[in-house]
Tab-separated table of C-alpha atoms in Angstrom:
chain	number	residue	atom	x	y	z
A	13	UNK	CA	30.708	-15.885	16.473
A	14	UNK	CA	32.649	-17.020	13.561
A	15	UNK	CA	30.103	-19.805	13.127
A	16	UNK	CA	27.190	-17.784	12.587
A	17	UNK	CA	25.292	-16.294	9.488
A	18	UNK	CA	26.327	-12.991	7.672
A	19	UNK	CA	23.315	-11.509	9.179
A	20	UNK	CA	23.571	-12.446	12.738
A	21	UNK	CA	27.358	-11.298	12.902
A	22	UNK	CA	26.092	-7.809	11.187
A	23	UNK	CA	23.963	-7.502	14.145
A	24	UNK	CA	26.911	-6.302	16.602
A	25	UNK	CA	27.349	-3.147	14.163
A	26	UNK	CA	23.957	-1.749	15.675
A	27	UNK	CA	25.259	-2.255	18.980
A	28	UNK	CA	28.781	-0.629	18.410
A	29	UNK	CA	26.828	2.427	17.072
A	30	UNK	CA	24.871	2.491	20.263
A	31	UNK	CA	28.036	1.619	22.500
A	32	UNK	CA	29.419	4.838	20.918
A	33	UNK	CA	26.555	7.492	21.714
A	34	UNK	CA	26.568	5.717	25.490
A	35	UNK	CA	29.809	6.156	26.201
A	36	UNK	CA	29.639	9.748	25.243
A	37	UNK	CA	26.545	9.893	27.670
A	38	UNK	CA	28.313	8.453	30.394
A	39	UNK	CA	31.483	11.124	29.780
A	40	UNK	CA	29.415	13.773	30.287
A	41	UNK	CA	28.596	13.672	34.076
A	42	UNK	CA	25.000	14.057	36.058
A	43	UNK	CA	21.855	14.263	34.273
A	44	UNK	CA	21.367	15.573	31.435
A	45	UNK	CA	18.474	16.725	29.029
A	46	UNK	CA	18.612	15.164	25.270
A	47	UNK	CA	17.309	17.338	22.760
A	48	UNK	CA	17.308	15.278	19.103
A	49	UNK	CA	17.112	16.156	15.485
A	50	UNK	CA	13.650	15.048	13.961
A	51	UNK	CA	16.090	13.723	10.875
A	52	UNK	CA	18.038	11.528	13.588
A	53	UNK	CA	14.673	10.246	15.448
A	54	UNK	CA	14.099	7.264	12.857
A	55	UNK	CA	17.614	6.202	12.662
A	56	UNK	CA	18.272	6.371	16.290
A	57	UNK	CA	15.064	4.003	16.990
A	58	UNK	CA	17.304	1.410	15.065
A	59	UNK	CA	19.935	0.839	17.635
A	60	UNK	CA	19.181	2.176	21.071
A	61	UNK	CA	15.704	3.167	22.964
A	62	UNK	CA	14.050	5.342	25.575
A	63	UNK	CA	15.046	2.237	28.036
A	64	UNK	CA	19.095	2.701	27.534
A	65	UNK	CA	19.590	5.902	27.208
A	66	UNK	CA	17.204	6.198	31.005
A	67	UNK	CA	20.411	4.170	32.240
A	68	UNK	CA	22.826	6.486	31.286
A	69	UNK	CA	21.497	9.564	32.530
A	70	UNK	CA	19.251	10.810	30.169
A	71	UNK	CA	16.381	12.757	32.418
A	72	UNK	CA	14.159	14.415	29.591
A	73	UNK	CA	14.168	13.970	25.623
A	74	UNK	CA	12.948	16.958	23.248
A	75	UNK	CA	12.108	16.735	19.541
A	76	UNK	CA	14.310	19.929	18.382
A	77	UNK	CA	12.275	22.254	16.210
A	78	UNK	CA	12.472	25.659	15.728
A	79	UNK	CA	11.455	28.122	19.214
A	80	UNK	CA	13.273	27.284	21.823
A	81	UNK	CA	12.718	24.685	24.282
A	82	UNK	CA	12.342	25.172	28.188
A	83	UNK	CA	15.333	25.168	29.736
A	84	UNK	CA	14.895	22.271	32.843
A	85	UNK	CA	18.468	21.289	33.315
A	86	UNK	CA	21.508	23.460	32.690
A	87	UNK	CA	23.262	19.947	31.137
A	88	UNK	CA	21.775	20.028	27.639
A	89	UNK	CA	22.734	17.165	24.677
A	90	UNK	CA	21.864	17.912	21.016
A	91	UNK	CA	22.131	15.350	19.270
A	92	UNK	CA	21.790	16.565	15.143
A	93	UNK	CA	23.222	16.294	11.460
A	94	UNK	CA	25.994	18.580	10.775
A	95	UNK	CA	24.273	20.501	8.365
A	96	UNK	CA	25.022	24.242	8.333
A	97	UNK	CA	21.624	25.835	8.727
A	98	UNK	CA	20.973	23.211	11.794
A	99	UNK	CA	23.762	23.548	13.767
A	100	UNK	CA	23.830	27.514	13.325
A	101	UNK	CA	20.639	27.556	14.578
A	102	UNK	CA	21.320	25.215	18.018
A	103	UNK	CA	24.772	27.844	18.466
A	104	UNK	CA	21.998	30.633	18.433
A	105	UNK	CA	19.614	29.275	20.727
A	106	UNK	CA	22.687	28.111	23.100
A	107	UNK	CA	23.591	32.054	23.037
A	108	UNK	CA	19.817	33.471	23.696
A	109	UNK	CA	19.745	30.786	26.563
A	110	UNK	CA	22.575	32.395	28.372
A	111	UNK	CA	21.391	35.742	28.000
A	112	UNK	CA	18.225	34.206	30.030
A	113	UNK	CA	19.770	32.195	32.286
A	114	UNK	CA	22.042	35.852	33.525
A	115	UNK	CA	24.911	34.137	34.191
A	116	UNK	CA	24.015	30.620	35.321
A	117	UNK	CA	26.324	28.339	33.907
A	118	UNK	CA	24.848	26.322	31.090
A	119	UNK	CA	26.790	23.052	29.609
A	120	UNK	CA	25.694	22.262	26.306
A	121	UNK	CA	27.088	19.190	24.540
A	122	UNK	CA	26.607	18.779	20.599
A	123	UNK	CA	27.045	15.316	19.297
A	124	UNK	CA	27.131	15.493	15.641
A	125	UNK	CA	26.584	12.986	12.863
A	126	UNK	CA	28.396	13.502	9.666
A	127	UNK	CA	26.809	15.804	7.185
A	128	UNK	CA	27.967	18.105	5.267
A	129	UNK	CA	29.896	20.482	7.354
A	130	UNK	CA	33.610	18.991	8.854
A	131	UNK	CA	34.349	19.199	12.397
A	132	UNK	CA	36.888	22.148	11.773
A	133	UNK	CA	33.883	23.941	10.078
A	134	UNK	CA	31.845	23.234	12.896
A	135	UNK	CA	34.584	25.004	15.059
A	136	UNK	CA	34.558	27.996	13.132
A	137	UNK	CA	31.293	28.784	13.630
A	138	UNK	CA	30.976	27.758	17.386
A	139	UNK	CA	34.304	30.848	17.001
A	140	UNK	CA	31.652	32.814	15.105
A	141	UNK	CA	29.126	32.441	17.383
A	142	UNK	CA	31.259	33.884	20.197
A	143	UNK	CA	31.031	30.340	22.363
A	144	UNK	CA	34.228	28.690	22.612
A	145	UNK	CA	35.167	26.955	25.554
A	146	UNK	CA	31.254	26.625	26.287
A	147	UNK	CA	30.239	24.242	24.094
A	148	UNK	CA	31.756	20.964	24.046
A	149	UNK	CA	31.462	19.611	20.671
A	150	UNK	CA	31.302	14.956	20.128
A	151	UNK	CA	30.878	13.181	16.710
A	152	UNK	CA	29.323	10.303	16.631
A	153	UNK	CA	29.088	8.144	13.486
A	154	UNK	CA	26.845	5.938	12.419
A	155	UNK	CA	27.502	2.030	11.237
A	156	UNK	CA	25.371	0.704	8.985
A	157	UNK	CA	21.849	-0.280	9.841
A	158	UNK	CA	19.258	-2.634	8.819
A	159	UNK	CA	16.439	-1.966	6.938
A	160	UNK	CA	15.202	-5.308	5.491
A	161	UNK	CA	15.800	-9.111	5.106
A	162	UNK	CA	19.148	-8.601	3.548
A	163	UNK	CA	19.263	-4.611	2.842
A	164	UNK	CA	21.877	-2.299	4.985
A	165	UNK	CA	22.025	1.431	4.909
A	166	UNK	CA	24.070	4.351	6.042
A	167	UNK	CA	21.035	6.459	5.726
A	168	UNK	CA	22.790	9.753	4.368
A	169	UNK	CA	20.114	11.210	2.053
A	170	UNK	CA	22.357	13.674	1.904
A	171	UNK	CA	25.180	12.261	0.258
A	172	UNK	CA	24.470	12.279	-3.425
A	173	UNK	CA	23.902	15.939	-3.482
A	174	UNK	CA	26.820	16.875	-1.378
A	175	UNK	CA	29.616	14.576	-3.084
A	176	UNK	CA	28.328	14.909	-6.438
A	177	UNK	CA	26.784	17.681	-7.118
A	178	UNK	CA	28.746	19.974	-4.527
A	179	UNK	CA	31.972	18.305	-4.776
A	180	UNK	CA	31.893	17.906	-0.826
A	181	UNK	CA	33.856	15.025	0.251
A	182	UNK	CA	33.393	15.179	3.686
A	183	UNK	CA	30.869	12.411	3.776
A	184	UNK	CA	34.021	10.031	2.528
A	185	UNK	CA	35.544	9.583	5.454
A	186	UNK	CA	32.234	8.081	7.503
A	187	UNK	CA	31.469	6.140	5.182
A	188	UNK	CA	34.709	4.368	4.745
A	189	UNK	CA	34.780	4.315	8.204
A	190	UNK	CA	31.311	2.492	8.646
A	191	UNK	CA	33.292	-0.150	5.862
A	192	UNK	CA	36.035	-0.568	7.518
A	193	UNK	CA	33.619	-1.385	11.145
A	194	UNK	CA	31.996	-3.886	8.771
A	195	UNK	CA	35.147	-5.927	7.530
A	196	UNK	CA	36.114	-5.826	11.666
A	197	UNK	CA	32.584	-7.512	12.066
A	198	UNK	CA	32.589	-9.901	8.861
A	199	UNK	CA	36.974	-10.196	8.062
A	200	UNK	CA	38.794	-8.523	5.642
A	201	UNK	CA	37.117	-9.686	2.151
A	202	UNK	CA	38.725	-11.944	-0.728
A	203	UNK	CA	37.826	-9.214	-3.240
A	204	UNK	CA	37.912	-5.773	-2.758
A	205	UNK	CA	36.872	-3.976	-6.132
A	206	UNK	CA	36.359	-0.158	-6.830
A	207	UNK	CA	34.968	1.815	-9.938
A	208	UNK	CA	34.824	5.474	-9.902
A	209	UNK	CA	36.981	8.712	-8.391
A	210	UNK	CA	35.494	8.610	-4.744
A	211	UNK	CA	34.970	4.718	-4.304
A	212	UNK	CA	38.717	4.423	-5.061
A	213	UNK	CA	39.373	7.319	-2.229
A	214	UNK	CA	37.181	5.494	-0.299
A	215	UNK	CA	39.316	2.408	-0.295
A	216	UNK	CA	42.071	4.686	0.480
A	217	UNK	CA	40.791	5.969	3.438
A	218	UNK	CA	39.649	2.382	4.755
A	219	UNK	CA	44.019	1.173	4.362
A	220	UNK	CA	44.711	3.826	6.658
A	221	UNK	CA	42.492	2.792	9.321
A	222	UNK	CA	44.257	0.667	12.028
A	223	UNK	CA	43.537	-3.021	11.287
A	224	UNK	CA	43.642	-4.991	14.811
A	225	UNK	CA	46.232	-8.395	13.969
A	226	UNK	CA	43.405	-10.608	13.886
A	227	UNK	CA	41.991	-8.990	10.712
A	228	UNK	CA	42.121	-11.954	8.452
A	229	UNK	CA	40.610	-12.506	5.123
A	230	UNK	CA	36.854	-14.111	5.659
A	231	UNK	CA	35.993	-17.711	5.637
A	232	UNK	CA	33.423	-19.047	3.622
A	233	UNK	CA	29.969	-17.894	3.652
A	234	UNK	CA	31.323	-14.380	5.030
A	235	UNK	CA	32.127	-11.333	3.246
A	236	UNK	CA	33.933	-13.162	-0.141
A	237	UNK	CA	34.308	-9.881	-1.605
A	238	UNK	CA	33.252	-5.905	-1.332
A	239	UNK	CA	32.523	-3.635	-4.002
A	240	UNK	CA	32.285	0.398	-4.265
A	241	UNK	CA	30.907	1.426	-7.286
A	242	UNK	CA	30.746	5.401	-7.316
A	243	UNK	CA	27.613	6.992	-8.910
A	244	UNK	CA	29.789	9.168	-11.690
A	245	UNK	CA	30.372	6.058	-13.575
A	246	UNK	CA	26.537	5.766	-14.194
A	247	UNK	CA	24.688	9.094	-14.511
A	248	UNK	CA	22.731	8.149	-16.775
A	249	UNK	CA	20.534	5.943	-14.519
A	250	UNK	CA	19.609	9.135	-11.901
A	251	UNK	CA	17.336	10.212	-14.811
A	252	UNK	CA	15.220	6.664	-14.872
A	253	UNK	CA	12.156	6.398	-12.942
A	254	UNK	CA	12.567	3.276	-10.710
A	255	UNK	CA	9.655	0.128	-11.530
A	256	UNK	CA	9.611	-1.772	-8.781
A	257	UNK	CA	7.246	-1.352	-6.075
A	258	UNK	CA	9.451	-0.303	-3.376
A	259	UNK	CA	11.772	1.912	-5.921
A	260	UNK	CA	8.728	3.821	-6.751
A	261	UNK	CA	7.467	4.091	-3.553
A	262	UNK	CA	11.043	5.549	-2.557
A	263	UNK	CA	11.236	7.640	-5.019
A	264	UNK	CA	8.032	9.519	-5.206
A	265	UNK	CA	7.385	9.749	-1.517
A	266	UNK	CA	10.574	9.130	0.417
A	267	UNK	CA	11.423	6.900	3.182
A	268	UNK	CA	13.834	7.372	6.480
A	269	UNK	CA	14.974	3.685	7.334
A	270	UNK	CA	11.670	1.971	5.870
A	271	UNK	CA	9.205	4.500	7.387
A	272	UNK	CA	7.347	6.298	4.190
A	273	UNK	CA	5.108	8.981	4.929
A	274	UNK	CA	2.304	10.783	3.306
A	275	UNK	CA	-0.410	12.969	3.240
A	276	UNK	CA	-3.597	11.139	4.447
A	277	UNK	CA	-5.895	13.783	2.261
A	278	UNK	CA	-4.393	11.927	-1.201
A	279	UNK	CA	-6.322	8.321	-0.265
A	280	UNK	CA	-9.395	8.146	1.276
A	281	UNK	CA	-10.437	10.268	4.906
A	282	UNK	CA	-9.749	6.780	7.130
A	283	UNK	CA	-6.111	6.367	5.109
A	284	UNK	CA	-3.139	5.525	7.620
A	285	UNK	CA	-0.881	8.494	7.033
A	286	UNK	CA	1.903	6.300	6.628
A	287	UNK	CA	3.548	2.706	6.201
A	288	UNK	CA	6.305	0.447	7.788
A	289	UNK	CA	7.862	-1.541	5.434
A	290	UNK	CA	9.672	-4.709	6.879
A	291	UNK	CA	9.337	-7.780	4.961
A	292	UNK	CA	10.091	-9.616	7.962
A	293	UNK	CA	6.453	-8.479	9.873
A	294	UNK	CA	4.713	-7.800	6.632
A	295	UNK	CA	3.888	-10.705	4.395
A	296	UNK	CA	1.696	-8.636	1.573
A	297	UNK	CA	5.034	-6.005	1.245
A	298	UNK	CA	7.104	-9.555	1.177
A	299	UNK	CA	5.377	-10.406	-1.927
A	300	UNK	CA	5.315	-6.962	-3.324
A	301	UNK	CA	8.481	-5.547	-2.585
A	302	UNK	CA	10.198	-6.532	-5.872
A	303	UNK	CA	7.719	-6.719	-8.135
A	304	UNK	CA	7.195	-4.560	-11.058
A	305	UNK	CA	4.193	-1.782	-9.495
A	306	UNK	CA	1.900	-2.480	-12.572
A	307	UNK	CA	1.514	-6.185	-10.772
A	308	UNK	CA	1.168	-4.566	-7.332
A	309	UNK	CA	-2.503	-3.505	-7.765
A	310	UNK	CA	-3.714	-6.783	-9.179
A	311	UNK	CA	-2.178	-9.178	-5.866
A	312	UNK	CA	-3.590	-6.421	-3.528
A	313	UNK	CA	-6.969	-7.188	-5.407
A	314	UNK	CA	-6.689	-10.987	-5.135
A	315	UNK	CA	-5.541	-10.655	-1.705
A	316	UNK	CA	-8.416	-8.942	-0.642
A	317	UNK	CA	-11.145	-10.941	-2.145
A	318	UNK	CA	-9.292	-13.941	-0.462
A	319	UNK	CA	-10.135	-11.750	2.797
A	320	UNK	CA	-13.230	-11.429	1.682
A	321	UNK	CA	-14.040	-15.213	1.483
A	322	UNK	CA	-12.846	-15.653	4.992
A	323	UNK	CA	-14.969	-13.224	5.799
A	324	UNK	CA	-18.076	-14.610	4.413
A	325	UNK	CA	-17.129	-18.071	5.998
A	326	UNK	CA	-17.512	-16.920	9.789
A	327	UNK	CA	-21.084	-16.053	8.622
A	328	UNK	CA	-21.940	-18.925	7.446
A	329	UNK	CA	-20.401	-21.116	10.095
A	330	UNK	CA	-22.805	-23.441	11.371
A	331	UNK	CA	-21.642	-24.254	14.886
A	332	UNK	CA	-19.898	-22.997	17.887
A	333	UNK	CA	-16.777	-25.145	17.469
A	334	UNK	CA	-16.434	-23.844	13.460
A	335	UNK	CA	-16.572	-19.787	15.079
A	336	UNK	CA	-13.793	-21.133	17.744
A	337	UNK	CA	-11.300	-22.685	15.485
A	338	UNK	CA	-11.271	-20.018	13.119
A	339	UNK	CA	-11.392	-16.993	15.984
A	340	UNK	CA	-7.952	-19.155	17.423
A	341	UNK	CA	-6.694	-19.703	14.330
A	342	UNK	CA	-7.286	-16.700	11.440
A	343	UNK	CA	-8.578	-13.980	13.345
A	344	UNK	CA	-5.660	-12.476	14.151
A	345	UNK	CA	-3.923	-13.486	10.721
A	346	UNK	CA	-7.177	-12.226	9.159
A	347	UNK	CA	-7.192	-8.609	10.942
A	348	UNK	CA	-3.231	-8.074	10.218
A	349	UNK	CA	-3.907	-9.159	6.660
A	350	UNK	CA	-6.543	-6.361	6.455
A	351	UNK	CA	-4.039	-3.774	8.234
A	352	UNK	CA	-1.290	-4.274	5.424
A	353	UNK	CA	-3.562	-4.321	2.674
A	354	UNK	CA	-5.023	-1.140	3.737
A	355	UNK	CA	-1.854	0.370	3.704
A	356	UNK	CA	-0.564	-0.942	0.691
A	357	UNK	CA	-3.429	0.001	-1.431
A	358	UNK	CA	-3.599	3.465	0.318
A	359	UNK	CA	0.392	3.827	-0.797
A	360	UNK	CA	-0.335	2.579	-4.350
A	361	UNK	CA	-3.183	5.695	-4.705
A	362	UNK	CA	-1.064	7.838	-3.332
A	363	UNK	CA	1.628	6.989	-6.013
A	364	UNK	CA	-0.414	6.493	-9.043
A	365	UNK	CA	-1.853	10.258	-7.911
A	366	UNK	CA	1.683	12.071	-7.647
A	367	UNK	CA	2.716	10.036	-11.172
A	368	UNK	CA	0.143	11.412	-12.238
A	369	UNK	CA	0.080	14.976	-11.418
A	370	UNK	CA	3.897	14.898	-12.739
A	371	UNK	CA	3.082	13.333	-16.023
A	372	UNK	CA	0.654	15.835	-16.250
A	373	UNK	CA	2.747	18.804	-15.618
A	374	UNK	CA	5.480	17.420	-17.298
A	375	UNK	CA	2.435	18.075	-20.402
A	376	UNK	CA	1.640	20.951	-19.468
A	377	UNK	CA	5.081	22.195	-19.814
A	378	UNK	CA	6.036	20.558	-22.969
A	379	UNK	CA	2.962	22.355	-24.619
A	380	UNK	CA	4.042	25.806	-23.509
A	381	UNK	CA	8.119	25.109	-24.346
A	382	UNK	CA	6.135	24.135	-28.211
A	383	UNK	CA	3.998	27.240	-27.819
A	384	UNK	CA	7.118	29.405	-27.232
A	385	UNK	CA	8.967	27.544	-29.869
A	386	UNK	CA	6.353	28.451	-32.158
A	387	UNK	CA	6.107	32.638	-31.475
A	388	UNK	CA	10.087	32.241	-31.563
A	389	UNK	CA	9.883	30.437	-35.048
A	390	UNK	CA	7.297	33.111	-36.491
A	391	UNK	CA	9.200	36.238	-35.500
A	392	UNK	CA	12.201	35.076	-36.861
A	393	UNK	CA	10.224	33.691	-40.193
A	394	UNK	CA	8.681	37.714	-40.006
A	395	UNK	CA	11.878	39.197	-39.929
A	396	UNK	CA	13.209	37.300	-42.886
């Protein structure tokens, strides 16, 4: 394993994330029903499917929304983010289930992934909730995942607002934990350099980790050195609007590990409602992905004439043998092509329109904070 690329060795930190949620699976005994956390749904596609968790005696899976969901087998997984109003509301659906069941015993499992509330938190309430000794409680964390070519993620979109603008620094100790999982994968690093309050805590936590003895420091081409750089030394930059394509698209829409959604009325009636984006199965968001968005537009354009061209050729091909070669050979290129640009222009719309609509409030507010200003500034000229 040593011999391989960065890349292909990060590849076994998917699999120890889904070697963990298996192995708490196969502690629970019989079959069991898996109800998940529609925040989880996207993240959990990246390291297990429908396939392995079959094996390991998951019977039915539920999408957990609000109302409850039929109860088919008293042996009951939820799988969710520790979030307060979340896991309150699974303890209070647990408790109206066993007033319906009258007295059957029910054995619901929770297998939490960090967010903001701790474990003993989590105990408290289960206390609170008047269901201890009922429900058996598992944490599961995640190690980091792969988004793109080269881009790895921990996919906590809560973690800027709860460690620094709560001051909650639970989400610490996962996240030093998913470092220290990657240093096991890659070796201990050359260079280890922190900036800031909580990337230096961070570190701290990772030291007292157990280190196995044959931890060493990486060889070339590995992990030459690791650096934590904690957002309070840089607030400035939360305030700047992002210029690359993908930045933009991230930050006016949203993604959850590289799926961006969005309302199919802003684009045309036939718009996808959403977009993958994988530079390794997209060629078009390849090209795009880093460039500034105000050059986006114009490739989609050229792109699509290009399309256009190979379009026209198949009509004006004179023989059989022309309409083969390019049916074998671009048909299928050409039809992808014209998937992704789709998509991509749809997205662009979509962004120019919110950008928009926020420069245009942002306007709209100015003018009445001026108009205020103004009645402010002639009363007090009045009362002089």
């Amino acid at each position: 394993m040593d011999d391989l690329p960065m890349e292909k060795r990060m590849e076994a930190l998917p699999q120890i994330t889904q070697r963990k949620l298996l192995s708490i699976f196969d502690n629970i005994p019989d079959v069991k029903d898996l109800l998940i956390d529609p925040a989880i749904m996207k993240p959990l596609q990246r390291f297990t499917g429908i396939k392995a968790l079959r094996a390991h005696g998951i019977e039915k899976i539920y999408r957990l929304e609000e109302g409850q969901v039929p109860v088919t087998n008293m042996k009951r997984v939820f799988l969710l983010c520790s979030e307060y109003p979340k896991v309150r509301q699974v303890l209070q659906q647990i408790q109206a289930e066993l007033q319906q069941q009258e007295g059957k015993p029910l054995s619901p499992h929770l297998i939490l992934v960090p967010g903001s509330m701790s474990h003993f938190a989590v105990e408290k309430l289960v206390e609170e909730e008047a269901l201890c000794g009922l429900v058996t409680i598992h944490t599961l964390n995640f190690e980091l995942m792969k988004l793109d070519q080269g881009l790895w993620s921990l996919e906590m979109p809560s973690a800027f607002r709860n460690l620094n603008v709560q001051g909650d620094i639970t989400l610490l100790k996962p996240i030093a934990k998913a470092l220290w999982s990657l240093q096991l994968v890659l070796g201990r690093p050359k260079l280890l350099w922190a900036q800031g309050g909580m990337a230096t805590k961070v570190v701290q936590l990772m030291e007292r980790f157990p280190w196995p003895k044959d931890t060493n420091k990486s060889k070339e081409g590995t992990l030459g050195s690791l650096s934590i750089v904690c957002r309070d030394i840089d607030w400035p930059s939360v305030f700047l609007t992002p210029v690359t394509y993908t930045a933009l698209v991230d930050q006016v829409i949203g993604s959850n590990c590289g799926n961006v959604k969005f309302q199919s009325e802003a684009g045309a009636s036939s718009a996808p409602d959403g977009i993958y984006l994988n530079s390794n199965t997209d060629q078009v968001y390849c090209h795009i992905k880093n460039l500034h968005f105000s050059s986006v537009f114009p490739y989609l354009s050229i792109k699509t004439k290009e399309l256009q061209m190979d379009a026209a050729k198949i009509t004006k091909a004179s023989s059989p043998s022309e309409m083969k070669a390019f049916v074998k050979e671009r048909l299928t290129q050409s039809a992808e092509l014209k998937k992704s640009l789709a998509q991509h222009i749809a997205t662009c719309e979509y962004v120019v329109e919110q950008v928009s609509n926020l420069i245009s409030m942002d306007r709209d507010f100015k003018k009445l904070f001026n108009h205020k200003d103004n009645q402010f500034s002639k009363r007090q000229f009045r009362r002089i």
